[in-house]
Short mmCIF file of C-alpha atoms and ligand atoms in Angstrom, two decimals:
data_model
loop_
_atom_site.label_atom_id
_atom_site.label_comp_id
_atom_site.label_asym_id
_atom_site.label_seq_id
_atom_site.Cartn_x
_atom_site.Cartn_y
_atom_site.Cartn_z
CA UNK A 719 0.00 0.00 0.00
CA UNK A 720 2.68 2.43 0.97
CA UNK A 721 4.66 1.68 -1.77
CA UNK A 722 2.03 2.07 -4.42
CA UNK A 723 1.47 5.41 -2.67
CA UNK A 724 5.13 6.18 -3.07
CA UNK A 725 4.99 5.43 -6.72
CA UNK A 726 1.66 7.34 -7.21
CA UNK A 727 3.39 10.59 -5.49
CA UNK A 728 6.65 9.78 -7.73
CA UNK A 729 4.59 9.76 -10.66
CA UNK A 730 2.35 13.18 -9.44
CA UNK A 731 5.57 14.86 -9.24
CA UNK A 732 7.35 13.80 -12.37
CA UNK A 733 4.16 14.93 -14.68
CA UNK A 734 3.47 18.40 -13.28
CA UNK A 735 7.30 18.60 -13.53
CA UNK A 736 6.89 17.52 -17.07
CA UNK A 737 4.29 19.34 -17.87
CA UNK A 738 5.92 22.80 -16.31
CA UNK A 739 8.85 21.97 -18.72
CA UNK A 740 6.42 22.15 -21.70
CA UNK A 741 5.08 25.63 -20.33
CA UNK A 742 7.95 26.95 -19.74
CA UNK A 743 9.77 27.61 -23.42
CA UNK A 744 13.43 26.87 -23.37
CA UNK A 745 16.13 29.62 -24.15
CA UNK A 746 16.58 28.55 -27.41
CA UNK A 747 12.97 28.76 -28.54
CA UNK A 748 12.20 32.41 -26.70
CA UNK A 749 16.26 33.68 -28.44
CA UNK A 750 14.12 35.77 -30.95
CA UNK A 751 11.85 37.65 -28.83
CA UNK A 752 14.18 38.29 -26.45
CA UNK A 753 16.73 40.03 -28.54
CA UNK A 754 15.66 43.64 -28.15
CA UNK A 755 15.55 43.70 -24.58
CA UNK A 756 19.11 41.42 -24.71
CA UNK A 757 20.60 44.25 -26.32
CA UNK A 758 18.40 46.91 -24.77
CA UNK A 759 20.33 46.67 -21.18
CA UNK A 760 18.61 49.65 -19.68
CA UNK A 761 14.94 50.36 -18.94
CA UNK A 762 12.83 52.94 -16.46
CA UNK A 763 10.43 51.69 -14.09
CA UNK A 764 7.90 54.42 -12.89
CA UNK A 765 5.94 53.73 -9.58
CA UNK A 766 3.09 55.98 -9.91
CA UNK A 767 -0.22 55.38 -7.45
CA UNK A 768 -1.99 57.11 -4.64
CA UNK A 769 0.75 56.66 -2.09
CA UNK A 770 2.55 59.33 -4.13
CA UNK A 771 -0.54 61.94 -2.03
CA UNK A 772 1.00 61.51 1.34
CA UNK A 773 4.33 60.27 -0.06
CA UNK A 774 3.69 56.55 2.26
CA UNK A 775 5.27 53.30 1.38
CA UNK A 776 3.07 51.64 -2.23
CA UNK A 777 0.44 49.16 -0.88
CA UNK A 778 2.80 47.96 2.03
CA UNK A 779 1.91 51.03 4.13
CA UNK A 780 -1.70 49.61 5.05
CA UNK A 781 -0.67 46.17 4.57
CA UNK A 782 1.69 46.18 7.47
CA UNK A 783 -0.20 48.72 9.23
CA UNK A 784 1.66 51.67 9.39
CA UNK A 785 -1.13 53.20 8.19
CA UNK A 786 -5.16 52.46 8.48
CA UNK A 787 -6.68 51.36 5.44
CA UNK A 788 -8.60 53.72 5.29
CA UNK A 789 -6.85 56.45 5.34
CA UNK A 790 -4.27 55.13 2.43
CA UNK A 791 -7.02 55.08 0.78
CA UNK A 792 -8.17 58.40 1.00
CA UNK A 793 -4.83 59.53 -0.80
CA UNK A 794 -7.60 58.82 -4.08
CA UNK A 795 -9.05 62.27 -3.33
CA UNK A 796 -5.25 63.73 -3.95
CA UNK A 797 -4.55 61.97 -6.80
CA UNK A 798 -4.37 64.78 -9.33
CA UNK A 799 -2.28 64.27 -12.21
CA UNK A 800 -2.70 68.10 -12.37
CA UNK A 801 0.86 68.22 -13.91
CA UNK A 802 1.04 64.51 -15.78
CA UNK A 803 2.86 65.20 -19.33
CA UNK A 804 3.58 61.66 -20.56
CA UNK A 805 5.55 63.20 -23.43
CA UNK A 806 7.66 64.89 -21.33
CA UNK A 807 8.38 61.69 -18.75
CA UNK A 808 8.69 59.65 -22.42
CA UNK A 809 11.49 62.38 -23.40
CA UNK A 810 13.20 62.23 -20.05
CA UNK A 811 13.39 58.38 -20.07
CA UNK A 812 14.77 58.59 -23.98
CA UNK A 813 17.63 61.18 -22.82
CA UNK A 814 18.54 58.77 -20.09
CA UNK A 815 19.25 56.12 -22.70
CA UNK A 816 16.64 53.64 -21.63
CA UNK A 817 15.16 51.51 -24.54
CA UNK A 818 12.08 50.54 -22.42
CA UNK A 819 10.23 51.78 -19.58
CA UNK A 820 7.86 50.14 -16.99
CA UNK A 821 5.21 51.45 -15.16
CA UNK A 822 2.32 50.16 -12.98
CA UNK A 823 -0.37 49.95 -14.41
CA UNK A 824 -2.24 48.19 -10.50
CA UNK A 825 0.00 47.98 -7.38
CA UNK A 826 -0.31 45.48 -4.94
CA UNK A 827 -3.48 48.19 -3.39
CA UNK A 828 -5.37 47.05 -6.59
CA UNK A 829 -5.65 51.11 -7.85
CA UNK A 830 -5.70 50.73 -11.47
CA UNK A 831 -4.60 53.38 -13.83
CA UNK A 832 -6.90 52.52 -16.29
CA UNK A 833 -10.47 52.45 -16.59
CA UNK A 834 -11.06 49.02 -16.08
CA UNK A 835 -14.37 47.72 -16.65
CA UNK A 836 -13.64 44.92 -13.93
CA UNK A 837 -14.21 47.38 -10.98
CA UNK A 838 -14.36 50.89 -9.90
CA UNK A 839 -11.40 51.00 -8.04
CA UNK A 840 -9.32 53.29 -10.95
CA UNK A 841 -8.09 56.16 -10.89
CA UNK A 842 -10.80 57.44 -13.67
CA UNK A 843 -13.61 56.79 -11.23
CA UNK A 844 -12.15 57.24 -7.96
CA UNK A 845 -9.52 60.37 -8.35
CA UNK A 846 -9.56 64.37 -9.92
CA UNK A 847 -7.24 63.10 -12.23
CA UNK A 848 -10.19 61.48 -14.27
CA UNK A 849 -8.15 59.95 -16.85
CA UNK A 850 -6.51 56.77 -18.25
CA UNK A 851 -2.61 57.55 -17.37
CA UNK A 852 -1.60 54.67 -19.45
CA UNK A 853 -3.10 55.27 -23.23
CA UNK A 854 -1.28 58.32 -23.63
CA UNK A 855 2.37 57.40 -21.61
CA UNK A 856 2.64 54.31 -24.03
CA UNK A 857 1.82 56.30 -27.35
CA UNK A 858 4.39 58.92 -25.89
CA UNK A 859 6.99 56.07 -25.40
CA UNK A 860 6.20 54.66 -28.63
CA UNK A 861 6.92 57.89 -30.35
CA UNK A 862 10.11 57.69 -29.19
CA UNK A 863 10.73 54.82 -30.00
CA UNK A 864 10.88 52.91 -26.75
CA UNK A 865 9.23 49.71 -25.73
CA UNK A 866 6.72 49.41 -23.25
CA UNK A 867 6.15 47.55 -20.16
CA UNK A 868 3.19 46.85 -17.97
CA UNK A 869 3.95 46.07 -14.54
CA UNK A 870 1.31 44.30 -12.98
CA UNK A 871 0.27 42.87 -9.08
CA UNK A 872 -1.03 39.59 -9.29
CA UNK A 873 -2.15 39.69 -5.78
CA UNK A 874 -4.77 42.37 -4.66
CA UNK A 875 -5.29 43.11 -1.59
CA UNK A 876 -8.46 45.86 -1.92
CA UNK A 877 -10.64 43.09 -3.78
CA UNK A 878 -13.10 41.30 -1.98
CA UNK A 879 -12.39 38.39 -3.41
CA UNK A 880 -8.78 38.38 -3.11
CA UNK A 881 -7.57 36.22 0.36
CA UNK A 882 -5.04 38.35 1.67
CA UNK A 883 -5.41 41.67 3.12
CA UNK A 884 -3.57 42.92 6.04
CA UNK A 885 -0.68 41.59 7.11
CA UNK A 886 -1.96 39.38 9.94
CA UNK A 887 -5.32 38.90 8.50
CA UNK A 888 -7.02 37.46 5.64
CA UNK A 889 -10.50 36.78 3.73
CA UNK A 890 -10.76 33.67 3.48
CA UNK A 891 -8.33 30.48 2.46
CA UNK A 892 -8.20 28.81 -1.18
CA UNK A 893 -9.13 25.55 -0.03
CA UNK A 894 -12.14 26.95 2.05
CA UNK A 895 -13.73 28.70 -0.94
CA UNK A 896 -12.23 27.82 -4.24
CA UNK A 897 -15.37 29.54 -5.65
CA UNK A 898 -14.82 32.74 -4.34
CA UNK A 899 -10.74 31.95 -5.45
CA UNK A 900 -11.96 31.67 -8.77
CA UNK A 901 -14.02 34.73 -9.20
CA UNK A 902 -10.31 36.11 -8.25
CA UNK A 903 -9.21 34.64 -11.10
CA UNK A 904 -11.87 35.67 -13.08
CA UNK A 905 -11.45 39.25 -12.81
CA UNK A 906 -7.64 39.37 -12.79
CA UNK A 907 -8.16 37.58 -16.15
CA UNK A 908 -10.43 40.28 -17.15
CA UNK A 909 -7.83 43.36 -16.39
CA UNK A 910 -5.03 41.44 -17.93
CA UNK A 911 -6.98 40.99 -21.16
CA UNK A 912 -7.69 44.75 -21.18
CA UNK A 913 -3.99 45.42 -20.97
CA UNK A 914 -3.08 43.18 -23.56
CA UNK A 915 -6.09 44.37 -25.74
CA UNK A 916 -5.87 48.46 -25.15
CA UNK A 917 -2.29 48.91 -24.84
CA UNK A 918 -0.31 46.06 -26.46
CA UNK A 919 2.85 45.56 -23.76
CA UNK A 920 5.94 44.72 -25.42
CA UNK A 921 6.61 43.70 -21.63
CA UNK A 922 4.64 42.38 -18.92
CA UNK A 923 6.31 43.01 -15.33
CA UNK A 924 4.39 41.06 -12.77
CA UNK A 925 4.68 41.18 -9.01
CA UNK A 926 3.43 39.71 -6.06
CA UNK A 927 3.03 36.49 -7.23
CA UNK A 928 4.77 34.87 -3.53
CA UNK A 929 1.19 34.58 -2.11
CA UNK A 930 0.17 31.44 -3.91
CA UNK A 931 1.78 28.94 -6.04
CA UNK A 932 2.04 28.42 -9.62
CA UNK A 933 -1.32 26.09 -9.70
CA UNK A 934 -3.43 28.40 -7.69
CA UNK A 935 -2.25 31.61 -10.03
CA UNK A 936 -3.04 29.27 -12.95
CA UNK A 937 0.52 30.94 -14.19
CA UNK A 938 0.39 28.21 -17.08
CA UNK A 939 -2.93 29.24 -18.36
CA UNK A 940 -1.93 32.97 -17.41
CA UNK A 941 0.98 32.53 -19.94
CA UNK A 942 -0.81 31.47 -22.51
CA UNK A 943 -3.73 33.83 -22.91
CA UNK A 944 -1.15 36.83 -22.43
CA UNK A 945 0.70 35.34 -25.22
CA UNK A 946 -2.59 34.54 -27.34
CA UNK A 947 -2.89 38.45 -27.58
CA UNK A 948 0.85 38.67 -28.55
CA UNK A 949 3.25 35.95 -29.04
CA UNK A 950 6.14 38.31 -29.11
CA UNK A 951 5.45 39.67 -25.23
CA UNK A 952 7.84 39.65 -22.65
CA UNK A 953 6.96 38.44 -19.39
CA UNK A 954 9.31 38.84 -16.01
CA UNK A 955 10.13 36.03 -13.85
CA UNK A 956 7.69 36.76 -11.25
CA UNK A 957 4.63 34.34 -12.71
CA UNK A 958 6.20 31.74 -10.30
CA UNK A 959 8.65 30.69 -12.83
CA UNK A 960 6.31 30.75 -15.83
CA UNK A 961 8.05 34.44 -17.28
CA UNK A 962 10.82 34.37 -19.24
CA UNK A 963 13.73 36.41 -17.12
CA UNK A 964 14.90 36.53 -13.73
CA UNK A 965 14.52 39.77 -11.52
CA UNK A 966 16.81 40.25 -8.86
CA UNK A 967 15.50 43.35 -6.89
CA UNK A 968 17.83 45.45 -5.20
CA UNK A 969 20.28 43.05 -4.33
CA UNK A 970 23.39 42.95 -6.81
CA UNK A 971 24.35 39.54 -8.17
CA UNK A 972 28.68 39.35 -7.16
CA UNK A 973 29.09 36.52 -9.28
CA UNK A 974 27.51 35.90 -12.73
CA UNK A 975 24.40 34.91 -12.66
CA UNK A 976 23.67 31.45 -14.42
CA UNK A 977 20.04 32.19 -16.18
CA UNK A 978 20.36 33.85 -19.37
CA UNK A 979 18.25 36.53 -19.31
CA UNK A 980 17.97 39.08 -15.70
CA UNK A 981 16.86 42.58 -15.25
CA UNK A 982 18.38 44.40 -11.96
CA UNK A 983 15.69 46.13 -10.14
CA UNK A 984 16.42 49.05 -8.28
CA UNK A 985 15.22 52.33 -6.62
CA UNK A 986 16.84 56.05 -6.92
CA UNK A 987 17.13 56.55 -3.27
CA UNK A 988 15.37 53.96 -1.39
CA UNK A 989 11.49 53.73 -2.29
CA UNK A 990 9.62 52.87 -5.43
CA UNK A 991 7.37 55.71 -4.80
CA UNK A 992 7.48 59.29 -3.99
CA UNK A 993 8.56 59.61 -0.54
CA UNK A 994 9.62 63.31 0.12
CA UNK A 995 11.36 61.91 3.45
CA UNK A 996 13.53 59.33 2.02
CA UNK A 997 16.66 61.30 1.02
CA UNK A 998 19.07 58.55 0.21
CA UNK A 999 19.84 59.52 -3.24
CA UNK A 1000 22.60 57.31 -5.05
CA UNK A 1001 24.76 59.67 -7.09
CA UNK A 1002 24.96 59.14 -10.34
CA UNK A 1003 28.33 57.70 -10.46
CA UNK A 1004 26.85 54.74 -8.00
CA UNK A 1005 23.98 54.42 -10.45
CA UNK A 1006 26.52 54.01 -13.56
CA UNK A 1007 28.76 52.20 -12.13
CA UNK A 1008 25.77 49.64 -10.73
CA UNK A 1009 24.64 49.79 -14.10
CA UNK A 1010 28.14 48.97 -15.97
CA UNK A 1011 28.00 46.34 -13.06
CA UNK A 1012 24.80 44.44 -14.55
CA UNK A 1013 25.75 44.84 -18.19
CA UNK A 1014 29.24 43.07 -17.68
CA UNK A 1015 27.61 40.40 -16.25
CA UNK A 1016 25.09 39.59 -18.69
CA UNK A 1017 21.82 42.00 -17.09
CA UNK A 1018 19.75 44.60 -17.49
CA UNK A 1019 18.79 47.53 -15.02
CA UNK A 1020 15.75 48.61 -14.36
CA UNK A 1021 16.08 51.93 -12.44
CA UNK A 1022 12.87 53.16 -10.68
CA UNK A 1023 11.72 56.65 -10.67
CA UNK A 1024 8.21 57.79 -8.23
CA UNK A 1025 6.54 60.85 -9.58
CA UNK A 1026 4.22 62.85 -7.35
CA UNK A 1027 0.48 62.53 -7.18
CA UNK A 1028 0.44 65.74 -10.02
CA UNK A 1029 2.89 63.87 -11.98
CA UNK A 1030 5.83 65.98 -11.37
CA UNK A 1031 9.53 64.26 -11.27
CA UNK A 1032 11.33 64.65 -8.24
CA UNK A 1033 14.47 66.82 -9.18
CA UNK A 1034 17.27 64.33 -7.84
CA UNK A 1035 15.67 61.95 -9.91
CA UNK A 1036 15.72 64.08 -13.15
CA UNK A 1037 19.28 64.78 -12.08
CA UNK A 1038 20.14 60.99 -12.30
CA UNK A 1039 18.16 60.39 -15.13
CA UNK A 1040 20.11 63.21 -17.08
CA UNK A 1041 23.70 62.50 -16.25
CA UNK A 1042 23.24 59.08 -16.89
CA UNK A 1043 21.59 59.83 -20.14
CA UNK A 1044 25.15 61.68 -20.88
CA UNK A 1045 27.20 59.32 -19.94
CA UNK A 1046 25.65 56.84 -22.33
CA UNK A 1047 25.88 59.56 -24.93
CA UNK A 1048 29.48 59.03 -24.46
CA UNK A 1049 30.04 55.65 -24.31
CA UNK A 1050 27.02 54.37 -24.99
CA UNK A 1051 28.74 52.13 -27.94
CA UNK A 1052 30.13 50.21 -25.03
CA UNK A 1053 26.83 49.24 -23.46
CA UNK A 1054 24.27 49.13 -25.81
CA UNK A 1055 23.94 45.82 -28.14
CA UNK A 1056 27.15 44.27 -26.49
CA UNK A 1057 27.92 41.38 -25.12
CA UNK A 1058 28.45 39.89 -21.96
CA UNK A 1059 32.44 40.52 -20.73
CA UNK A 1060 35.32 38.37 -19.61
CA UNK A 1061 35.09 35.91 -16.66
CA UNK A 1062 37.19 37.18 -13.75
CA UNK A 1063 40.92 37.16 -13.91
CA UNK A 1064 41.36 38.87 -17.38
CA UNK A 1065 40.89 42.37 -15.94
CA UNK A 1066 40.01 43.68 -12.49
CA UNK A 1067 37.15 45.59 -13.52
CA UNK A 1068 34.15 44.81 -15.47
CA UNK A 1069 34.08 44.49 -19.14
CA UNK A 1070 32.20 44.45 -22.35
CA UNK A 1071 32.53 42.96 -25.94
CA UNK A 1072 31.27 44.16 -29.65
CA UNK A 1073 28.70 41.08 -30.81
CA UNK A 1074 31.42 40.20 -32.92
CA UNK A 1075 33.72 40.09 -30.12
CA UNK A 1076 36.59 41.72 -32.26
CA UNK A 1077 36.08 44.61 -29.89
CA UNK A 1078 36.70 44.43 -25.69
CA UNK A 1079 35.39 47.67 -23.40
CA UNK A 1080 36.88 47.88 -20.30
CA UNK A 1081 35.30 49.74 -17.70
CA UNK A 1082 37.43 51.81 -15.14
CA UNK A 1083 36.17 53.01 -11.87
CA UNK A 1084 36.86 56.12 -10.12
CA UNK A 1085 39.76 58.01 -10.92
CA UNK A 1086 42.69 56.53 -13.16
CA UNK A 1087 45.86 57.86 -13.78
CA UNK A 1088 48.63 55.31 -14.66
CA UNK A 1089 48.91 51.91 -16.33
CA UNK A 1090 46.47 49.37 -16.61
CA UNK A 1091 46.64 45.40 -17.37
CA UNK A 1092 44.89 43.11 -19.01
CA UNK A 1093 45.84 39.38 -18.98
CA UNK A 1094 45.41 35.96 -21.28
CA UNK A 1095 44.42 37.76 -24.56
CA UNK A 1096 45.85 35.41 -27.25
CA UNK A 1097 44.68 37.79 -30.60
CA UNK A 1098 46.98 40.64 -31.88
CA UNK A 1099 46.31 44.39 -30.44
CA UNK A 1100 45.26 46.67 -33.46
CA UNK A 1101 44.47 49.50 -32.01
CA UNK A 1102 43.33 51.08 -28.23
CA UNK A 1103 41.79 54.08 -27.56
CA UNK A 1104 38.69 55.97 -25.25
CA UNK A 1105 35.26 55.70 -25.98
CA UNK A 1106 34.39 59.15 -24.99
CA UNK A 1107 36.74 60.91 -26.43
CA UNK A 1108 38.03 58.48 -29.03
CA UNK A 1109 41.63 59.58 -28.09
CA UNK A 1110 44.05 56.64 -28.66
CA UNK A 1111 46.34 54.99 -26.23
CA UNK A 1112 49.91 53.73 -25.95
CA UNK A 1113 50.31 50.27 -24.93
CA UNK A 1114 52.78 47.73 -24.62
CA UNK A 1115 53.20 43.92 -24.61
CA UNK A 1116 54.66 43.16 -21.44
CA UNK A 1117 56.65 39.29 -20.83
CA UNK A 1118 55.72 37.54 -24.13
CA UNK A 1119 58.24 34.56 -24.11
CA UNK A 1120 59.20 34.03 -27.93
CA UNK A 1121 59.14 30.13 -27.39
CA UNK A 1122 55.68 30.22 -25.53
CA UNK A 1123 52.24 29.85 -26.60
CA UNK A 1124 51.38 32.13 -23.83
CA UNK A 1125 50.46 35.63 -24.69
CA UNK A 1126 51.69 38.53 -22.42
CA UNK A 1127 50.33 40.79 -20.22
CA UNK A 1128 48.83 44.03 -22.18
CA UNK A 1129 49.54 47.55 -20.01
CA UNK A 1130 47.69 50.42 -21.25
CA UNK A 1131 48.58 53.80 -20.37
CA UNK A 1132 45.56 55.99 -19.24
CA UNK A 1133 46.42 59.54 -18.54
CA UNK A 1134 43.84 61.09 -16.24
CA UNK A 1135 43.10 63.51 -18.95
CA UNK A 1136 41.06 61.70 -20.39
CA UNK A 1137 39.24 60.40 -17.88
CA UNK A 1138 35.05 60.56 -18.26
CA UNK A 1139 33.38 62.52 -15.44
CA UNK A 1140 32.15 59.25 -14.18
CA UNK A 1141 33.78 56.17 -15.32
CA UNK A 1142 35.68 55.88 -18.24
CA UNK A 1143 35.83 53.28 -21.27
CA UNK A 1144 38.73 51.93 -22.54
CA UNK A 1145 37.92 50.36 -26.17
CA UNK A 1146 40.60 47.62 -27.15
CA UNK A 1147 40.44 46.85 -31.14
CA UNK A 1148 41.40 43.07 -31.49
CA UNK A 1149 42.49 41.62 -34.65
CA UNK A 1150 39.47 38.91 -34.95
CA UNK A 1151 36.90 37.60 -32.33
CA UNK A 1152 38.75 37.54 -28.84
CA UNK A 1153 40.45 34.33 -28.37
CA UNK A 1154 41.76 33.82 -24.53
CA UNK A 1155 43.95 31.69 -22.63
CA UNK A 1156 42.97 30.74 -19.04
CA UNK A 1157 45.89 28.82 -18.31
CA UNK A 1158 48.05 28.48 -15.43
CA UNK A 1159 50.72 29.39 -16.88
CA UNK A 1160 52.79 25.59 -17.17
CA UNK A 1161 54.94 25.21 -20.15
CA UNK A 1162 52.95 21.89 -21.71
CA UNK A 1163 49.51 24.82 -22.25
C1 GLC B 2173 8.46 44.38 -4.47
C2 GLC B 2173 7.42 45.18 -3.75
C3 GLC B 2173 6.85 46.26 -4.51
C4 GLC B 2173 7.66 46.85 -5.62
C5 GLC B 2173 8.43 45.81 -6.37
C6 GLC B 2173 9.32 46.34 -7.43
O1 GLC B 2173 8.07 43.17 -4.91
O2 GLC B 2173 6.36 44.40 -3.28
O3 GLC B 2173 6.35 47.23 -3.67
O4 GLC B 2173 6.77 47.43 -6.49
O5 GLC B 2173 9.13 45.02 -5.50
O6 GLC B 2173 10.21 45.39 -7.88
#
C-alpha cells in the first residue's frame, strides 16, 4: 500500500514537472523575442499610485499597518495628475538612454490606472485626475521609439475576493472557498486581457506572485492567454517561474548569474514611490557604475523613478536620469547591443565585448591615472583608444616569451586627462573575435 502510494506521489511529481517543462519555453525557442531587450540593457520603471498623495510606502503602508486602510485610501481624493505630461516623462526616459520603460499599471493596493471595466477602483472613477494615465504614456513612449512595459500585481489586496489583506489577517483560504478563489481569477483575467487588448505591452512586469503557487495563479494558463494576444510579449520572472527572465531586486548579483536573461531592479534613493522623506539619493556615479555592473555580467537595469500625485519628477531623480543619459551619450557604444564581458581574472574591472567580439570595453572606476593590465588575450592588439573621447592609447606587450604559446600581459597607459566625469571606457580593437587563454601558466599549455 505504501509503496504504491510512493509510486503514485513519484509519478504526481514527475508529470506536473513535465508538464511545467512544456510551459515553460526553453532559451533557445524564446532567443528571438528576447533580442531587443538582450541588447536593450537599460529600462525605467515608474511607480506611480496614490501613495505618491501623502508620499507613504506603495500598498505595504496599510498592509503592514503603518497606516489604516482607510486612510491610504483616501490619498484617491489627492490623486491629481494636475501636472502629468507623458511626453515629457517619455522624453526624459529617452535622454537617459533607456530603450524601455515600466510602469504600474495596478499595485499590490489594486488602484488601477486605467479604466477598467472589472471594478471601480481606478483612478478614472475614484480620483480628480479622471483619466486613463496609461493610453497616452505608451503612445508617448512609442513615439520615441521605446518599448513598453506593464507592470502588474497579481495579488490584490483591496478586492473582496482576493484572500489576503492585512498583514496578519485574511478573507478567506483557497481551499475553504475555491469559488470565491476563482471569481479572483476571473477578474484578474479580465484586467489582464484589457492590458493586452488596449495597450499592447511589449513587456509584462508582474509582481506579487509569492502569495500562492504556480497552480493556484493558474501561471500556465496565465501565460498562454497573455501570449494569445501577442506571441512576441515579454513576461518577467515573477509568474512563479512561468516568465521568461529573472529579476533580482535590489540586491546585486557578485558573481555571474547562471540564467540567461535578468533585469536588476532598483530604486533612486530607497522607495519605489514618492517619498519626500527618504533622502538617500545614489549619485549618479553609484547608479553608472551599478549599471556597468549588470551589463558586464550579462543584465539589465531597471532603475525606478516615483513621480508625485500631479505627476511631477522629483528633481534628484531628473538629475540621475540626465547624467546618466550623458554618460551613455558618451560611451554608450560600449553598453548598448554588447555582449556579456570576460570571466574574472582577465581584468580587475568589469568588461564588455562588440557582438562580434573583435572589440573588448573595459570599464574603469573612479579616478585613473597610470597603467592598466589586461591578462590571457591570445589575438593581436590593433588599435586602443577611449570611448568618450576616441583619443588613442599607448600600450605595450609586457613578458611575451618568444618560445611560448602564452600571450603577455597588455599595459595600457591611461592619462587622467582623459578620464570621463564618471567612469571611463577603454575600447581595445582586437584583430578577430577575442580568443583567450585561461591557463596556469605551465609550459605543456
Ligand atoms: C516588491 C514590492 C513592490 C515593488 C516591487 C518592485 O516586490 O512588493 O512594492 O513594487 O518590488 O520590484
Amino acid at each position: 500500500m505504501k509503496q504504491h502510494l510512493c509510486i503514485s506521489i513519484l509519478l504526481t511529481i514527475l508529470i506536473s514537472s513535465l508538464n511545467a517543462q512544456q510551459a515553460i519555453p526553453s532559451s533557445e525557442s524564446i532567443k528571438n523575442k528576447m533580442q531587443w531587450f538582450a541588447d536593450a540593457k537599460l529600462g525605467i520603471f515608474i511607480h506611480w499610485g496614490i501613495y505618491s498623495v501623502k508620499g507613504v510606502g506603495e500598498s505595504w503602508s496599510f498592509h503592514n499597518k503603518w497606516i489604516p486602510y482607510s486612510e491610504y485610501m483616501s490619498q484617491l481624493k489627492g490623486f491629481t495628475g494636475a501636472k502629468y505630461d507623458p511626453q515629457a516623462w517619455a522624453d526624459l526616459i529617452k535622454q537617459s538612454g533607456a530603450r524601455y520603460a515600466v510602469i504600474t499599471t495596478k499595485h499590490h493596493d489594486g488602484v488601477a490606472l486605467w479604466n477598467t471595466k472589472a471594478s471601480d477602483l481606478n483612478v478614472v472613477k475614484k480620483t480628480p485626475f479622471k483619466k486613463d494615465a496609461i493610453a497616452p504614456f505608451f503612445a508617448a513612449l512609442r513615439k520615441d521609439s521605446i518599448k513598453c512595459g506593464a507592470y502588474f500585481s497579481l495579488l490584490d489586496w483591496s478586492n473582496p475576493d482576493y484572500p489576503g489583506f492585512l498583514k496578519d489577517s485574511s478573507r478567506y483560504t483557497i481551499s475553504q472557498n475555491p469559488t470565491r478563489w476563482k471569481k479572483f481569477l476571473q477578474f484578474n483575467n479580465l484586467q489582464m486581457s484589457e492590458i493586452m487588448q488596449q495597450y499592447r505591452p511589449d513587456l509584462i512586469w508582474f509582481d506579487g506572485d509569492w502569495e500562492h503557487n504556480a497552480a493556484e495563479w493558474e501561471a500556465s494558463d496565465v501565460r498562454k492567454m497573455l501570449l494569445s494576444y501577442n506571441p512576441e510579449l515579454i513576461i518577467n520572472g515573477r509568474l512563479t517561474g512561468y516568465g521568461d527572465y529573472e529579476t533580482p531586486e535590489q540586491n546585486f548579483p557578485v558573481s555571474r548569474p547562471a540564467y540567461k536573461w535578468w533585469e536588476l531592479c532598483m530604486t533612486t534613493n530607497d522607495s519605489w514611490g514618492f517619498q519626500p522623506t527618504d533622502t538617500a539619493w545614489k549619485s549618479p556615479y553609484e547608479v553608472i557604475t551599478i549599471f556597468v555592473d549588470a551589463v558586464a555580467n550579462g543584465g539589465n537595469l531597471l532603475l525606478d523613478i516615483g513621480p508625485r500625485a500631479d505627476g511631477s519628477i522629483p528633481r534628484e531623480q531628473i538629475n540621475i536620469l540626465k547624467e546618466l543619459g550623458d554618460w551613455n551619450k558618451r560611451n554608450g557604444e560600449s553598453i548598448f547591443g554588447t555582449l556579456p564581458g570576460l570571466a574574472s581574472g582577465h581584468f580587475y574591472g568589469p568588461t564588455t565585448l562588440s557582438k562580434d567580439s573583435t572589440t573588448l570595453y573595459l570599464f574603469l572606476h573612479g579616478r585613473t591615472n597610470g597603467q592598466i593590465m589586461l591578462k590571457g588575450i591570445r589575438n593581436n592588439i590593433k588599435g586602443v583608444s577611449v570611448v568618450g573621447t576616441n583619443a588613442s592609447l599607448s600600450y605595450k606587450v609586457v613578458g611575451k616569451i618568444s618560445w611560448s604559446p602564452i600571450p603577455g600581459l597588455v599595459y595600457i597607459d591611461v592619462p587622467e586627462s582623459q578620464n570621463d566625469k564618471y567612469v571611463t571606457v577603454v575600447k581595445v580593437k582586437l584583430d578577430g573575435p577575442i580568443h583567450l587563454y585561461r591557463g596556469k601558466g605551465g609550459l605543456s599549455e
